[in-house]
Coordinates of C-alpha atoms in Angstrom, one line a residue:
Chain A
D100 CA 0.0 0.0 0.0
A101 CA 1.1 3.5 -0.7
D102 CA 2.5 5.6 2.2
V103 CA 0.6 8.7 1.1
T104 CA -2.8 8.1 -0.3
Q105 CA -4.9 10.6 -2.0
T106 CA -8.6 10.2 -2.9
P107 CA -10.2 10.6 -5.4
R108 CA -7.6 10.1 -8.2
N109 CA -9.7 11.9 -10.7
R110 CA -12.6 14.4 -10.2
I111 CA -14.7 16.4 -12.6
T112 CA -16.9 19.0 -11.1
K113 CA -18.9 22.1 -12.1
T114 CA -18.2 25.7 -11.4
G115 CA -19.5 26.8 -8.0
K116 CA -19.5 23.3 -6.4
R117 CA -17.8 22.6 -3.2
I118 CA -15.4 19.7 -3.2
M119 CA -12.9 18.0 -0.9
L120 CA -9.8 16.2 -1.6
E121 CA -8.4 13.8 1.0
C122 CA -5.0 12.7 2.0
S123 CA -4.0 10.1 4.5
Q124 CA -0.5 8.8 5.4
T125 CA 1.0 5.9 7.2
K126 CA 4.6 7.3 7.4
G127 CA 4.1 8.8 10.8
H128 CA 5.2 12.2 9.7
D129 CA 4.1 15.3 11.6
R130 CA 4.2 17.6 8.6
M131 CA 1.7 17.6 5.7
Y132 CA 1.4 19.8 2.6
W133 CA -0.9 20.5 -0.3
Y134 CA 0.5 21.5 -3.7
R135 CA -1.0 22.1 -7.1
Q136 CA 0.9 21.5 -10.3
D137 CA 0.1 23.2 -13.6
P138 CA 2.0 22.8 -16.9
G139 CA 4.9 25.2 -17.1
L140 CA 4.3 26.5 -13.5
G141 CA 5.7 23.6 -11.5
L142 CA 4.6 22.8 -8.0
R143 CA 3.1 25.6 -5.9
L144 CA 2.3 25.3 -2.2
I145 CA -1.3 25.9 -1.1
Y146 CA -1.3 25.1 2.5
Y147 CA 0.9 23.2 5.0
S148 CA 0.6 21.9 8.6
F149 CA 3.4 21.2 10.9
D150 CA 1.2 19.4 13.4
V151 CA -2.5 18.9 14.1
K152 CA -3.0 22.3 15.6
D153 CA -0.8 24.2 13.2
I154 CA -2.1 25.3 9.7
N155 CA -0.3 27.8 7.5
K156 CA -1.0 29.4 4.1
G157 CA 1.3 28.8 1.2
E158 CA 1.9 31.0 -1.8
I159 CA -1.5 30.4 -3.5
S160 CA -4.1 29.8 -0.7
D161 CA -6.9 32.0 -2.0
G162 CA -10.0 29.9 -2.8
Y163 CA -8.8 27.0 -0.8
S164 CA -9.2 25.8 2.8
V165 CA -7.8 22.8 4.7
S166 CA -8.5 20.7 7.7
R167 CA -6.0 18.6 9.7
Q168 CA -8.3 16.0 11.2
A169 CA -5.5 13.9 12.7
Q170 CA -1.8 13.4 12.4
A171 CA -2.4 11.1 9.5
K172 CA -5.1 13.1 7.7
F173 CA -5.1 16.4 5.9
S174 CA -7.9 17.5 3.5
L175 CA -8.1 20.3 1.0
S176 CA -11.5 21.9 0.2
L177 CA -12.5 24.2 -2.7
E178 CA -15.5 26.1 -1.3
S179 CA -16.7 27.3 -4.7
A180 CA -14.8 25.7 -7.5
I181 CA -13.8 27.7 -10.6
P182 CA -12.3 26.6 -13.9
N183 CA -8.7 28.0 -13.2
Q184 CA -8.5 25.6 -10.2
T185 CA -8.2 22.8 -12.8
A186 CA -4.9 21.2 -12.0
L187 CA -3.1 18.3 -10.5
Y188 CA -3.1 18.3 -6.7
F189 CA -0.5 16.6 -4.6
C190 CA -0.4 15.9 -0.9
A191 CA 3.0 15.4 0.6
T192 CA 4.5 14.6 4.1
S193 CA 7.8 15.1 5.8
D194 CA 9.2 14.7 9.3
S195 CA 10.5 17.6 11.3
T196 CA 14.1 16.8 10.9
G197 CA 14.7 17.6 7.3
P198 CA 13.1 18.7 4.0
P199 CA 12.6 15.6 1.8
L200 CA 9.0 15.5 1.0
H201 CA 7.1 12.3 0.2
F202 CA 4.3 12.7 -2.3
G203 CA 1.1 10.9 -3.0
N204 CA 0.0 10.1 -6.6
G205 CA -2.1 13.1 -7.0
T206 CA -5.7 14.0 -7.7
R207 CA -6.5 15.3 -11.2
L208 CA -9.2 17.9 -10.8
T209 CA -11.2 19.3 -13.7
V210 CA -13.6 22.2 -13.1
T211 CA -16.0 22.8 -16.0
Chain B
Q271 CA 13.2 36.2 -11.6
K272 CA 12.1 33.0 -9.9
E273 CA 14.1 31.8 -6.9
V274 CA 14.8 28.5 -8.7
E275 CA 15.3 28.3 -12.5
Q276 CA 15.1 25.1 -14.5
D277 CA 15.0 24.7 -18.3
P278 CA 11.7 22.8 -19.0
G279 CA 13.2 21.1 -22.1
P280 CA 12.3 18.6 -23.5
L281 CA 15.7 17.1 -23.5
S282 CA 15.9 14.2 -25.9
V283 CA 18.9 11.8 -25.8
P284 CA 19.7 8.3 -27.2
E285 CA 19.8 5.3 -24.9
G286 CA 23.3 5.0 -23.2
A287 CA 24.0 8.8 -23.2
I288 CA 25.1 10.8 -20.2
V289 CA 22.5 13.2 -19.2
S290 CA 23.1 16.5 -17.4
L291 CA 20.2 18.3 -15.8
N292 CA 20.7 21.6 -14.1
C293 CA 19.1 24.3 -11.9
T294 CA 20.2 27.7 -10.8
Y295 CA 19.0 29.6 -7.8
S296 CA 19.2 33.0 -6.3
N297 CA 18.7 32.5 -2.5
S298 CA 22.2 32.0 -0.9
A299 CA 20.4 30.6 2.3
F300 CA 19.5 27.4 0.6
Q301 CA 21.3 24.5 2.3
Y302 CA 19.3 21.4 1.3
F303 CA 19.1 20.2 -2.3
M304 CA 16.9 17.6 -3.8
W305 CA 16.1 15.9 -7.1
Y306 CA 12.7 14.3 -7.8
R307 CA 11.7 12.2 -10.6
Q308 CA 8.1 12.3 -11.8
Y309 CA 6.6 9.8 -14.2
S310 CA 3.3 10.7 -16.1
R311 CA 0.3 10.6 -13.8
K312 CA 2.3 9.9 -10.8
G313 CA 3.6 11.9 -7.8
P314 CA 7.2 13.1 -7.6
E315 CA 9.5 10.6 -6.0
L316 CA 12.7 11.5 -4.3
L317 CA 15.8 10.6 -6.2
M318 CA 18.7 12.4 -4.5
Y319 CA 19.0 14.5 -1.3
T320 CA 22.2 16.4 -0.4
Y321 CA 23.2 18.9 2.2
S322 CA 25.4 21.8 1.4
S323 CA 28.0 21.6 -1.3
G324 CA 29.7 18.6 -2.9
N325 CA 28.8 15.4 -4.8
K326 CA 26.6 12.5 -4.0
E327 CA 26.4 9.3 -6.0
D328 CA 23.8 6.6 -6.1
G329 CA 24.2 4.0 -8.8
R330 CA 23.9 5.7 -12.2
F331 CA 22.9 9.0 -10.6
T332 CA 25.3 11.8 -9.3
A333 CA 24.1 15.0 -7.7
Q334 CA 26.5 18.0 -7.6
V335 CA 26.0 21.2 -5.7
D336 CA 28.1 24.3 -6.2
K337 CA 26.9 26.9 -3.7
S338 CA 29.5 29.5 -4.8
S339 CA 27.9 29.5 -8.3
K340 CA 24.3 28.7 -7.0
Y341 CA 24.1 25.9 -9.4
I342 CA 23.1 22.2 -9.0
S343 CA 23.3 19.4 -11.4
L344 CA 22.0 15.8 -11.7
F345 CA 24.0 13.5 -14.0
I346 CA 22.5 10.2 -15.2
R347 CA 25.0 7.7 -16.7
D348 CA 24.0 5.0 -19.2
S349 CA 20.6 6.5 -19.6
Q350 CA 17.7 4.1 -20.2
P351 CA 14.2 4.6 -21.8
S352 CA 12.9 4.0 -18.3
D353 CA 14.6 7.2 -17.2
S354 CA 12.2 9.2 -19.4
A355 CA 10.3 11.4 -17.0
T356 CA 10.2 14.9 -15.6
Y357 CA 13.0 15.8 -13.2
L358 CA 12.3 18.5 -10.6
C359 CA 15.0 20.2 -8.5
A360 CA 14.1 21.5 -5.1
M361 CA 16.0 23.3 -2.4
S362 CA 15.3 24.6 1.1
Q363 CA 16.7 26.6 4.0
G364 CA 17.1 25.3 7.5
G365 CA 14.4 26.1 9.9
S366 CA 11.0 25.4 8.2
Y367 CA 12.8 23.2 5.5
I368 CA 9.9 23.9 3.1
P369 CA 11.3 23.3 -0.4
T370 CA 11.1 25.6 -3.4
F371 CA 10.7 23.7 -6.6
G372 CA 12.0 24.2 -10.1
R373 CA 9.5 23.9 -12.9
G374 CA 11.0 20.5 -14.0
T375 CA 12.8 19.3 -17.0
S376 CA 11.2 16.7 -19.3
L377 CA 13.7 14.0 -20.3
I378 CA 13.1 11.6 -23.2
V379 CA 15.5 8.7 -23.6
H380 CA 14.9 7.0 -27.0
P381 CA 16.0 3.4 -27.8

């Protein structure tokens, strides 16, 4: 089984709908992250959490919210989806002793 | 200017070639340097991780960091078609350790 699991793998939704992307991990890491990836723009940080009670905005948090339900679970919500939120979304984890991030296999989100 | 610059490619090479992938950066506080490989429709996977300057070798892969030039490289020897992927460089400072990523270089190794 994957150490970092994202659900769903693919999602198509309509403009204005609320959706949630979920991430769970079995690595025992304290830190969790949400990134989006767009062609030509690379990976951009949306939100990150260093522990259950710590939530921080990344460089592109507008239009997104997150919830850290437990050490192992970190979900990303789009309150009212818009077409330019169409992208590949990745969850990642790391421990507190160093930077290497460990990624899930992503959720491909399409907003029509 | 982005903090981390990486040529998106694509870089196309024949099987068996030595591949050189590079990134430049502007933030002299970066101390941790990483290379990730990403196959289509998959998440990035950590390939190499180094701290500060110097070289690190792992099988066919060698990572080099030149902090004086703010330049990092990944070399792939005896490249294989299975090496075809996007390679992302990433780097971070001490403290938060949150990495800044390059845009990725698409590599195609043809038989």
